[in-house]
Coordinates of C-alpha atoms and ligand atoms in Angstrom, one line a residue:
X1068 CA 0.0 0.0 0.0
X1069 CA 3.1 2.2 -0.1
X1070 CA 2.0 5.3 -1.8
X1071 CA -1.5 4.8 -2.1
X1072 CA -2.4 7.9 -0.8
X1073 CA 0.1 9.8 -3.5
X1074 CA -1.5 12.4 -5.6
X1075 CA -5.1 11.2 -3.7
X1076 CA -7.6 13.7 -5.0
X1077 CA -10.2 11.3 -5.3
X1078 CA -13.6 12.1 -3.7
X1079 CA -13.8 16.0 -3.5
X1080 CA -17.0 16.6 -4.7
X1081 CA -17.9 20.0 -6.5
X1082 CA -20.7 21.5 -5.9
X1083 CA -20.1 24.6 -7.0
X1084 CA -17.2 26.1 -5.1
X1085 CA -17.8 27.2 -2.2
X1086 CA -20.5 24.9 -0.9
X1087 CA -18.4 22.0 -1.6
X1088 CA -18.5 18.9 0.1
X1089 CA -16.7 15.9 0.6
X1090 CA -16.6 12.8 3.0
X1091 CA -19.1 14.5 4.5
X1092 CA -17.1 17.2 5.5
X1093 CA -17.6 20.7 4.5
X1094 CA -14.0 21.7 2.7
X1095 CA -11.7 20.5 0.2
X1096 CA -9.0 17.9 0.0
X1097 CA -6.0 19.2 -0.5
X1098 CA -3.8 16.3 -2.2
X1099 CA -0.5 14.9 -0.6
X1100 CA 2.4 15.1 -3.3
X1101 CA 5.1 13.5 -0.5
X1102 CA 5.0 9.8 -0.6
X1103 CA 2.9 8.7 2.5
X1104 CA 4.0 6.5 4.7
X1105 CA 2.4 2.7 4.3
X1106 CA -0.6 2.9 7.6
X1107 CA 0.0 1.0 10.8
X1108 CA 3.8 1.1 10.4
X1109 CA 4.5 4.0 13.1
X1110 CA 4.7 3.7 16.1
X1111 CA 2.0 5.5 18.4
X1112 CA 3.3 7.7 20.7
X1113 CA 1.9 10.5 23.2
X1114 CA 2.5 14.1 23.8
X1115 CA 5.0 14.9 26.3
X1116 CA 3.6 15.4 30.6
X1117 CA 4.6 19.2 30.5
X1118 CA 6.7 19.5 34.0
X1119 CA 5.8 22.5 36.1
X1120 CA 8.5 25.3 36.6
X1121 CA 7.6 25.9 40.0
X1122 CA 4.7 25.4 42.5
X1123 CA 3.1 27.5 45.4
X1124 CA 0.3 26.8 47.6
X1125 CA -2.7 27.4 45.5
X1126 CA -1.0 27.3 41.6
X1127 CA 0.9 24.9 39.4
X1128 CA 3.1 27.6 37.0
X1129 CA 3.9 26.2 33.2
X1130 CA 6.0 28.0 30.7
X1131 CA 5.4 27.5 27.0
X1132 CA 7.6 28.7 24.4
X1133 CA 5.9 29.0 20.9
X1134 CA 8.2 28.3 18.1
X1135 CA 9.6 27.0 14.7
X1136 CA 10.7 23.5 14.6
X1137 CA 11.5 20.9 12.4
X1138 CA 9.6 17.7 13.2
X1139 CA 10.0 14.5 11.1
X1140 CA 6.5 13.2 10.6
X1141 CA 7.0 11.3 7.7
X1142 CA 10.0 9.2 7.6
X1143 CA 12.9 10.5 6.1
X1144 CA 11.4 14.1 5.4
X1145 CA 11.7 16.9 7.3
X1146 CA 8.7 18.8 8.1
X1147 CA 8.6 22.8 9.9
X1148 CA 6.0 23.0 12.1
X1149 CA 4.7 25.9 14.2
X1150 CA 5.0 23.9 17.6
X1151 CA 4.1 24.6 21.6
X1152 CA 7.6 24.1 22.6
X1153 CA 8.9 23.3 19.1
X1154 CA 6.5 19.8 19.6
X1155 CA 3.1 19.4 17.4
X1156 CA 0.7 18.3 19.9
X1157 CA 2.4 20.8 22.3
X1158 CA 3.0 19.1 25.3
X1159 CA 0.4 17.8 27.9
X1160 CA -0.8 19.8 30.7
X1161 CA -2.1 17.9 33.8
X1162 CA -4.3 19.9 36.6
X1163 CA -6.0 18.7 39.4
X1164 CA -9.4 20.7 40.6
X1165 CA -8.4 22.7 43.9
X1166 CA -5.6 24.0 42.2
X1167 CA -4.8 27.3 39.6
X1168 CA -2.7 26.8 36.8
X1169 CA -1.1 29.8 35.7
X1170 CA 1.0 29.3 31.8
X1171 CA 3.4 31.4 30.9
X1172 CA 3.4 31.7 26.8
X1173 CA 6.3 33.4 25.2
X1174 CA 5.8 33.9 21.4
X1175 CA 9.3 33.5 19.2
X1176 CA 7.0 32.7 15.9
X1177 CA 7.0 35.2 13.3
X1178 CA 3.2 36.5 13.5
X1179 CA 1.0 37.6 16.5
X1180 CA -0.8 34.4 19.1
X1181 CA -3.6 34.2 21.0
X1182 CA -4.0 31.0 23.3
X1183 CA -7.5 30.0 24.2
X1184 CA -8.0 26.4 26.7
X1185 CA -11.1 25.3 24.7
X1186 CA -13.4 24.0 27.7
X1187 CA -11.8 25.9 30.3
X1188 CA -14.1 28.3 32.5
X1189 CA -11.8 31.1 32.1
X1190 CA -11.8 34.9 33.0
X1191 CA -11.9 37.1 29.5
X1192 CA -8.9 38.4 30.0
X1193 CA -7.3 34.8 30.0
X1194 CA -9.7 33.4 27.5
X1195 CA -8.2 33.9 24.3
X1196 CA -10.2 36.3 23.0
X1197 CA -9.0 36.9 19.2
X1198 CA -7.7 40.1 19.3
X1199 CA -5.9 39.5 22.3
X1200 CA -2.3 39.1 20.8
X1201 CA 0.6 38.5 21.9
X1202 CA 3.0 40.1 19.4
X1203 CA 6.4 39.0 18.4
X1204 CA 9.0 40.7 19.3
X1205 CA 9.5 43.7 16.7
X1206 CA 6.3 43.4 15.3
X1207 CA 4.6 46.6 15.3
X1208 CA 2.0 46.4 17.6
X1209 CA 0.1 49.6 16.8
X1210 CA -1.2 47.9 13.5
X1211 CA -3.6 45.4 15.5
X1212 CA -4.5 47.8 17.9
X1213 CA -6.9 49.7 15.6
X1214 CA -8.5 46.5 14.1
X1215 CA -9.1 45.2 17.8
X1216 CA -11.6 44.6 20.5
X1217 CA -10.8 47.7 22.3
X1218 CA -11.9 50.1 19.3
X1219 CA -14.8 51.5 21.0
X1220 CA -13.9 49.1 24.3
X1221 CA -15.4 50.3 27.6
X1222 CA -13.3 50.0 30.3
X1223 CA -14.7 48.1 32.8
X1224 CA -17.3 46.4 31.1
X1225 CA -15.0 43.2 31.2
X1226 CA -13.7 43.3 27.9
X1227 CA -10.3 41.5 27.3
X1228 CA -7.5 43.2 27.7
X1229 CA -4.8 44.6 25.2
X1230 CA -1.7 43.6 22.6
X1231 CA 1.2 42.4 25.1
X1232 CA 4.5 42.0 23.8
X1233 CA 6.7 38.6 23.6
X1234 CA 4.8 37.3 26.7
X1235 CA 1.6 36.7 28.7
X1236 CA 0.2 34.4 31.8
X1237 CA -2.6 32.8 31.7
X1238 CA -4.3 32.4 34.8
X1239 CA -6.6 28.9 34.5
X1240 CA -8.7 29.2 37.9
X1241 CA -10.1 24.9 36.3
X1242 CA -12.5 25.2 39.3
X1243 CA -15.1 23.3 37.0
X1244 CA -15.1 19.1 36.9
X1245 CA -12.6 16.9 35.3
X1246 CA -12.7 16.7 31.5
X1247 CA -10.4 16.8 28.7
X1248 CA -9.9 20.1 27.6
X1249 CA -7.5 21.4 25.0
X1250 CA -5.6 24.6 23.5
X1251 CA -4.9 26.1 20.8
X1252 CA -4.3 29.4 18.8
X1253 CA -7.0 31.6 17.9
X1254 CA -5.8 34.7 16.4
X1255 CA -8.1 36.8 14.5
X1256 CA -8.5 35.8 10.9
X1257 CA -5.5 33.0 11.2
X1258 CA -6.5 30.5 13.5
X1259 CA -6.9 28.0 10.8
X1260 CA -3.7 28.0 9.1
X1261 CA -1.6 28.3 12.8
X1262 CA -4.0 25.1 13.8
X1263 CA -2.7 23.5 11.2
X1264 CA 1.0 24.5 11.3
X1265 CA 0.9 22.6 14.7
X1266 CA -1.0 25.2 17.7
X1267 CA -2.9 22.5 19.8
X1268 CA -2.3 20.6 22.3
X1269 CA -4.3 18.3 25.4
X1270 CA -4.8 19.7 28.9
X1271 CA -6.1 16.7 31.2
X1272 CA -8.1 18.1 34.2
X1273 CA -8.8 15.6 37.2
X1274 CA -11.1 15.6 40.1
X1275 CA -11.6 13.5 43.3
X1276 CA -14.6 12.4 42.2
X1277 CA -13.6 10.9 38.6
X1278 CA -10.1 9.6 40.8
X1279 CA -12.7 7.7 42.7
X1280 CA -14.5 5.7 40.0
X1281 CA -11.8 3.2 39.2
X1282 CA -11.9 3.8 35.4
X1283 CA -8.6 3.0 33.5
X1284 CA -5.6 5.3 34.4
X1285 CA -1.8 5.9 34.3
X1286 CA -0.4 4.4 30.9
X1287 CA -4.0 3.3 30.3
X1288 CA -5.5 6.6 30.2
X1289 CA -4.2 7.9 26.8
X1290 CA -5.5 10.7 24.9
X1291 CA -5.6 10.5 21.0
X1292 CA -5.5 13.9 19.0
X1293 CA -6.8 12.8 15.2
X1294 CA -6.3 16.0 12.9
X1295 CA -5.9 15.3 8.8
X1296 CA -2.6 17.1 7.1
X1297 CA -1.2 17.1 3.7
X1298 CA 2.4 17.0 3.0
X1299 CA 4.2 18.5 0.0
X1300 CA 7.3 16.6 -1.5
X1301 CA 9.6 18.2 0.0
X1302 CA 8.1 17.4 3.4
X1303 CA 6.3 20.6 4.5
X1304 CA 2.4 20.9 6.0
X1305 CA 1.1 23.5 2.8
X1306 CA -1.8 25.3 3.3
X1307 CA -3.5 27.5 0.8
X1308 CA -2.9 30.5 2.6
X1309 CA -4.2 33.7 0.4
X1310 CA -0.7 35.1 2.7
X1311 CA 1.3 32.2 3.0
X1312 CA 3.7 34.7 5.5
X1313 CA 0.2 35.0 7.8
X1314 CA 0.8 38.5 7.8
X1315 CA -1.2 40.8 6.4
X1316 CA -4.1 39.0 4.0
X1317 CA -6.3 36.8 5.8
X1318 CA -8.3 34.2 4.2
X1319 CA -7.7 31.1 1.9
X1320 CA -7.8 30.4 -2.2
X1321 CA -11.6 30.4 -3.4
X1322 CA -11.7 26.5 -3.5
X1323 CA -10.8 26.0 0.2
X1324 CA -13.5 28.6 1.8
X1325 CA -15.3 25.7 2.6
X1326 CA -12.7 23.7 4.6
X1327 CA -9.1 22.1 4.6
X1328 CA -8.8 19.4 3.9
X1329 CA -6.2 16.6 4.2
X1330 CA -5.1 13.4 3.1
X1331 CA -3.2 12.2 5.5
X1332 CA -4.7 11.0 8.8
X1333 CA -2.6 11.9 12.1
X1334 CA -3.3 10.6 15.8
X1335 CA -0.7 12.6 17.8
X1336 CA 1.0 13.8 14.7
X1337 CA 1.9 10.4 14.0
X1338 CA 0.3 9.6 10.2
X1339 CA -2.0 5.7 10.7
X1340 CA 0.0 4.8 14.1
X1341 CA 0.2 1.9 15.4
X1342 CA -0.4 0.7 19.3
X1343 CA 0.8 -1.9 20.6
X1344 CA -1.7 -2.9 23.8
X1345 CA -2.4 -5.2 26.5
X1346 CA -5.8 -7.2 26.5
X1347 CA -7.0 -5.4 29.5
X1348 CA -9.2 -1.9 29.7
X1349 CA -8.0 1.4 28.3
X1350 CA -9.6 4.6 28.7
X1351 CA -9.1 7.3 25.7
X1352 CA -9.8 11.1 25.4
X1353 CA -10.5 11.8 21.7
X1354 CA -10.5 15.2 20.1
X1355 CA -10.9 15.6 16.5
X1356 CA -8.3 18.7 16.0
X1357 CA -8.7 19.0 12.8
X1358 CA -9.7 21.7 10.7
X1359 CA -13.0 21.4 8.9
X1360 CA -12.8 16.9 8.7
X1361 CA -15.4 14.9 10.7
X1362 CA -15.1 11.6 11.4
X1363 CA -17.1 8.9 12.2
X1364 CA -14.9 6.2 14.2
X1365 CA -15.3 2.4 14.3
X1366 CA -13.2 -1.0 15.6
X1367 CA -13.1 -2.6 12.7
X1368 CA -13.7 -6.4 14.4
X1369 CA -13.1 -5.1 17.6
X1370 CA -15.0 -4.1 20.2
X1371 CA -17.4 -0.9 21.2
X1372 CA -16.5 2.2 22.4
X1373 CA -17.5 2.9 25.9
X1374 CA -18.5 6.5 26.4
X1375 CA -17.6 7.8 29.6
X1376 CA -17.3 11.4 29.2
X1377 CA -18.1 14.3 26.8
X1378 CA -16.6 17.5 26.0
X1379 CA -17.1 19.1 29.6
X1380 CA -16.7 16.2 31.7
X1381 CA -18.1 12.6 32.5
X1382 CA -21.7 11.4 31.9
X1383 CA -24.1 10.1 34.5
X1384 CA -23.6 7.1 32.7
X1385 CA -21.8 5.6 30.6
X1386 CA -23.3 4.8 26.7
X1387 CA -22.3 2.6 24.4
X1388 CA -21.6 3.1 20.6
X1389 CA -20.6 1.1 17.7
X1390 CA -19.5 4.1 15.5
X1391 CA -18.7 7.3 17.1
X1392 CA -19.3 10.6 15.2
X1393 CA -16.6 13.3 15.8
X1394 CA -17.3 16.6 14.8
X1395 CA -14.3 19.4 15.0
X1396 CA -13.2 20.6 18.3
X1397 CA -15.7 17.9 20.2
X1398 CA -13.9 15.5 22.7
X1399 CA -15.3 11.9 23.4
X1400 CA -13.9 10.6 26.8
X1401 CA -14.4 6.6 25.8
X1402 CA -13.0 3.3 27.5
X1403 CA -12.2 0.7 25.2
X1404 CA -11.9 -3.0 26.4
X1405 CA -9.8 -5.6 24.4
X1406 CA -9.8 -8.3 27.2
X1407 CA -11.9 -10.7 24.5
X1408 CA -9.2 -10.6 22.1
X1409 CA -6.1 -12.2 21.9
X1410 CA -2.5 -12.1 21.7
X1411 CA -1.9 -11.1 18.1
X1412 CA -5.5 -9.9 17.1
X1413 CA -5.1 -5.9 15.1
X1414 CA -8.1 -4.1 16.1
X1415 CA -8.4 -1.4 13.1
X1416 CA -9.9 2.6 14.1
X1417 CA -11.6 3.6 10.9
X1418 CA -13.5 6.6 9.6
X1419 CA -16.4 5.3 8.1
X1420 CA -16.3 9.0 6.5
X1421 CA -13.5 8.9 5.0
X1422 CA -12.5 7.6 1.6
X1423 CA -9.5 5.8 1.0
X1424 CA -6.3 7.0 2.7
X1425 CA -9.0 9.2 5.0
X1426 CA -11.2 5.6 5.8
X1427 CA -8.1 4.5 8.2
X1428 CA -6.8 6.0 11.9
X1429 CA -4.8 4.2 13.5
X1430 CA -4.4 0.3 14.9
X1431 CA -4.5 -1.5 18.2
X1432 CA -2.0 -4.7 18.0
X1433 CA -2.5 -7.1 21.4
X1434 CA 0.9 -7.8 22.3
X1435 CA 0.4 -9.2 26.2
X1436 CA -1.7 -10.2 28.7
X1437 CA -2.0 -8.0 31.9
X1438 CA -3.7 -7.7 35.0
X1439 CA -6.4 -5.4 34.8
X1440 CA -8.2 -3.8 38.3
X1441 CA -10.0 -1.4 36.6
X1442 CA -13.8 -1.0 35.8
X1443 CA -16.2 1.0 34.6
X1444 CA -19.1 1.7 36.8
X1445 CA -22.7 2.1 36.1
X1446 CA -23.1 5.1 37.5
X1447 CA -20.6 7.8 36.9
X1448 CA -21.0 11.6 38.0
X1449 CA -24.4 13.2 39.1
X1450 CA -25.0 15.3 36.5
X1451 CA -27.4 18.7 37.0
X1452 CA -29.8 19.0 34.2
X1453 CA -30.9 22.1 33.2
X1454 CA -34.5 22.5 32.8
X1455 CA -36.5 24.8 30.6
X1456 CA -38.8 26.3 33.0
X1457 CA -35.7 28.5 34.3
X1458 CA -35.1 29.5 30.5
X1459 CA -35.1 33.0 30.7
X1460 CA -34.2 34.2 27.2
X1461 CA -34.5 32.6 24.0
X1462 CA -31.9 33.0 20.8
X1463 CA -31.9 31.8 17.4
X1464 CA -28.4 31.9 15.6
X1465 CA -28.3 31.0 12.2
X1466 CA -24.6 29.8 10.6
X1467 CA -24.6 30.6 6.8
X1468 CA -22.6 31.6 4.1
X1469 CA -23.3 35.5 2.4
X1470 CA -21.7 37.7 0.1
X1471 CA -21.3 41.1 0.7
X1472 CA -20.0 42.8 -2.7
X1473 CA -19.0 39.7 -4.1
X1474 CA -17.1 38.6 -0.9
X1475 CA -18.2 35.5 0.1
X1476 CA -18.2 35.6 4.1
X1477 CA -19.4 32.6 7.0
X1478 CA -21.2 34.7 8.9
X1479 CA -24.0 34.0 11.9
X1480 CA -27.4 35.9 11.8
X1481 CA -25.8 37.1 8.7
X1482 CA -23.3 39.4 10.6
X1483 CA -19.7 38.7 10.0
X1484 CA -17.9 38.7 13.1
X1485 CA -16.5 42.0 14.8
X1486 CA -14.4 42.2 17.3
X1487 CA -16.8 45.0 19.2
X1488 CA -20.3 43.5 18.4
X1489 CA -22.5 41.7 21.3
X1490 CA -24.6 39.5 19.1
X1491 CA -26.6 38.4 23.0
X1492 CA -26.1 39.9 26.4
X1493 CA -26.9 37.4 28.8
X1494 CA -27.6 37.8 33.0
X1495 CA -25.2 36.0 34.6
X1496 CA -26.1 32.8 36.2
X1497 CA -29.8 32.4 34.4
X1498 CA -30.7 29.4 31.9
X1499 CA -31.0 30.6 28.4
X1500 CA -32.1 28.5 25.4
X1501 CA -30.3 28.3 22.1
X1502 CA -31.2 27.5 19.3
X1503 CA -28.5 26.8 16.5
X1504 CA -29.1 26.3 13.0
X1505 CA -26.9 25.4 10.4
X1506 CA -27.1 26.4 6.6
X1507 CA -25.1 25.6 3.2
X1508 CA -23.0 22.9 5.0
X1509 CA -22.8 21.2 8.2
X1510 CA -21.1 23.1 10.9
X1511 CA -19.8 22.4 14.4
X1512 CA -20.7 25.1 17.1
X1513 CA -18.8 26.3 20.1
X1514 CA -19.6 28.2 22.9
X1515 CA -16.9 29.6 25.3
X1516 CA -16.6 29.6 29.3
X1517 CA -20.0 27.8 29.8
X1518 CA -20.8 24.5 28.8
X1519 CA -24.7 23.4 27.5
X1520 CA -26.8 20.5 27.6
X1521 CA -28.7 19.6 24.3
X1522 CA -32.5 19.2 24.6
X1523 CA -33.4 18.9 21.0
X1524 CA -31.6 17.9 18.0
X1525 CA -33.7 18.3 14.6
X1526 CA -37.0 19.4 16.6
X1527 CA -36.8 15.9 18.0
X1528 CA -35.0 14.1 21.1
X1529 CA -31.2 14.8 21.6
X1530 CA -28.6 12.5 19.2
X1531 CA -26.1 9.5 20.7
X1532 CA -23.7 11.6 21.0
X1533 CA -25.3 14.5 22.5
X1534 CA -25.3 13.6 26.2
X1535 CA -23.8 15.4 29.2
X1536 CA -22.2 18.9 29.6
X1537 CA -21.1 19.7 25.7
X1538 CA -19.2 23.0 24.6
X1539 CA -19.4 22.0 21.1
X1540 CA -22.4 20.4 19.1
X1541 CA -22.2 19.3 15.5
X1542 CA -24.6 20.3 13.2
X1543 CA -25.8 19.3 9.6
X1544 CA -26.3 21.3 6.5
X1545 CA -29.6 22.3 7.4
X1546 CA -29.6 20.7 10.8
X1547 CA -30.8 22.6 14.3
X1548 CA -29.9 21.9 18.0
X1549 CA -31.7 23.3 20.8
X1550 CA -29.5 23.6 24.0
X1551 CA -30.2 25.2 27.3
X1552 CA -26.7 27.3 28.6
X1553 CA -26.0 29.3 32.0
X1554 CA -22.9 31.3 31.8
X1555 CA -22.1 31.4 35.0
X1556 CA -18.5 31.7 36.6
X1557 CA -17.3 35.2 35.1
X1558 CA -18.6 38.2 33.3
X1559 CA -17.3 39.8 30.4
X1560 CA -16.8 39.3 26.8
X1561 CA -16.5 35.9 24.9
X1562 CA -17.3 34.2 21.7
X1563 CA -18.9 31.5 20.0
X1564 CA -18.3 30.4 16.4
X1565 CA -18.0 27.9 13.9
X1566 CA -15.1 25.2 14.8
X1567 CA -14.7 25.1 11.4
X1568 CA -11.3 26.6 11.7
X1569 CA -11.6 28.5 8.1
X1570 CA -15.6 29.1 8.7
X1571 CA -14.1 30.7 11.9
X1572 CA -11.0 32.7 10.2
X1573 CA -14.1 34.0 7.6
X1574 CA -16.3 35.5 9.9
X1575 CA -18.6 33.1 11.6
X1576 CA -18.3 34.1 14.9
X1577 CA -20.3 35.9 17.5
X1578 CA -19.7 37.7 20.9
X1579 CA -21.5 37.5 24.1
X1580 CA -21.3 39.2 27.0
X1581 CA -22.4 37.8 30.4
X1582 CA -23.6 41.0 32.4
Ligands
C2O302 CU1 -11.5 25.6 20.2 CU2 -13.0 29.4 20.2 O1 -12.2 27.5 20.1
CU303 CU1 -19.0 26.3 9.8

């Protein structure tokens, strides 16, 4: 199968430029020209435990250094990446609740950063709000100053903050339940394109109560970043950047407004890995980091997946699915049990979306037997549920594609986003419902600082895989979710958008502003 993927341009399905979809993604594949490596001949390997640099009373302190590396992804080739600490994931950040984490990121890539802890309950200042840069150093600050947030910014009226130079601290209060939460860039107009360079990366939160369940840990608790790439012969990640410098232009060629798409499949930046496992219980945290792809995952003649926890923490309960559908940005917190197969057996994760190199993930190979004292219980967490006789305030958002003097934008209500617009002001602490409805393609929604439970999916009952606290809900072209949502926590400004990272970078995004 050597080179099977090479010059893959297969299934991308034109319907008509910019609605295009393919695999049932909303975007466009973007063809390796680098040999691929044959799948299931790489070894699986997990991001780096970042160490803290020092620790107080109350706060674990991390220090991050954004930068250029060179990262060999395919063998033999060398590929640059835009890396948390030179790596791509960045490295691993573990927090217990009861205790701050404060991350100190220093910026020596060539363009401006912004840092946002997707699923963190976050202050706004700290929340990676997209015009809250940190520059480079000589990068003249005064040009993203006009375009920004604070244009018009009230002081006081918890806004985020300014342009800081070279550095900033984050300040993660994580005083919300354990859940797998991740970061990434999100700088105005070019979080797609620094995604994709290699900006993302898994922050593991624990609690007492999760520590108490008895669900697989240590080496058996392993999270799997999937994200789709394409490599160029001569080794590097393109991207079809309208400014490949990321500069000045934002945006990408006419073909790709719809999405990027890749051909080669990556769990932990490792293209079709392969993992070697014991026949006992494992526990896995996936995120689909990729940029417009959605996936839906199966064993091929292995067994379920185990759900024990969504985006925002663990269920009541835990559910079981035979395929598991994987929008952008969504995380699904499952245990995995091969303890009925056998020394030998290959247990095969596909993407029953995907189309030939894109229909394959990664492998499980059974290499031992082990002793195995962990279980999955059949309760898990009580779980609040919102109810709808507390809704205060009802909100239709609509995510569609417009053109504005020819300009085709993503936009939601048919705004495009501004850095200074409140599309809802919402009380803090009361239940609101929202309603989120999807139109040209399908498009995965997130909401910052708050998580929401679904209550309607189509104008009928919730999906499989809409259970439990979500931040992010995937949508279909036409499709409509219902969700009920208390922002509670902090006030100030945040936004919600399409996790379509090049939806996102055109527009579709939103503020709030809890009050
Ligand atoms: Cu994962 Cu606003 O982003
Ligand atoms: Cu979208």
């Amino acid at each position: 199968m050597t080179g099977m993927a090479r010059g893959f341009t297969g299934c991308a399905v034109d319907n008509g430029g910019a609605a295009t979809t393919t695999e049932s993604s909303a975007g466009r594949i973007q063809a390796s020209t680098a040999e691929l490596p044959e799948p299931f001949t790489l070894p699986f390997r997990v991001p780096a435990v970042l160490k803290p640099v020092r620790q107080d009373d109350t706060t674990d302190y991390y220090e991050i250094t954004q930068r250029v590396a060179d990262a060999e992804i395919i063998p033999g080739a060398t590929t640059e990446i835009w890396g948390y600490n030179g790596t791509f994931p960045g490295p691993t950040i573990v927090s217990e609740r009861g205790r701050q984490v404060v991350v100190r990121h220093r910026n020596e890539l060539p363009v401006p950063t912004v840092v946002h802890l997707h699923g963190g309950v976050t202050a706004p200042e700290h929340d990676g709000f997209p015009t809250d840069l940190v520059v480079p150093s000589g990068w003249d600050a005064t040009r993203d100053e006009g375009k920004g947030a604070h244009e018009g910014h009230t002081p006081g009226s918890g806004s985020p903050a300014e342009v800081t130079e070279v550095e900033r601290d984050y300040v993660y209060p994580l005083d919300q339940p354990a859940a797998t939460l991740w970061y990434h860039d999100h700088r105005m107009d070019f979080t797609g394109p620094q995604v994709w360079r290699g900006l993302a990366g898994f922050h593991i939160h624990h609690d007492a109560e999760e520590e108490a369940l008895g669900l697989p840990t240590g080496d058996r608790d392993v999270p799997l970043m999937i994200a789709d790439r394409t490599f160029a012969g001569d080794g590097s990640m393109p991207y079809p950047a309208l400014d490949p410098a990321l500069r000045d232009q934002p945006g990408v060629t006419d073909e790709f407004h719809s999405g990027v798409l890749g051909d080669c499949i990556l769990v932990n930046g490792v293209p079709w890995p392969v993992m070697e496992v014991a026949a006992v219980r494992y526990r896995f945290r996936i995120l689909n980091a990729s940029n417009a792809r959605r996936y839906r995952l199966r064993l091929d003649d292995g067994p379920s997946f185990v759900q024990v926890g969504s985006d925002a923490g663990l269920l009541d309960a835990p559910a079981t699915h035979d395929e598991l559908d994987v929008a952008q940005a969504e995380r699904f917190d499952v245990v995995i049990d091969f303890s009925d197969h056998s020394v030998g057996d290959e247990i095969t994760m596909v993407n029953e979306h995907g189309d030939n190199s894109t229909e394959m993930v990664m492998r499980f190979v059974v290499t031992r037997e082990e002793e195995d004292d962990s279980r999955v219980p059949d309760r898990l967490v009580d779980l609040e549920r919102l109810s709808t006789d507390d809704v205060k305030v009802e909100r239709e958002f609509v995510f569609e594609r417009t053109s504005e003097d020819g300009t085709m934008m993503w936009t939601v209500n048919g705004e495009p986003w501004s850095p200074d617009s409140v599309a809802a002001r919402t009380v803090h602490a009361t239940v609101e419902r929202w309603r989120f409805r999807a139109k040209n393609v399908e498009h995965p929604i997130h909401v910052h600082l708050s998580p929401f439970q679904i209550i309607e999916r189509d104008g009928n009952e919730p999906g499989p895989f809409d259970r439990g606290w979500k931040d992010t809900v995937n949508l279909g072209n036409g499709g409509r979710a219902d969700v009920l949502v208390r922002f509670d926590g902090f006030r100030g400004k945040y936004v919600f958008h399409c996790h379509n990272l090049e939806h996102e970078d055109m527009m579709m995004m939103g503020n709030f502003e809890v009050v």
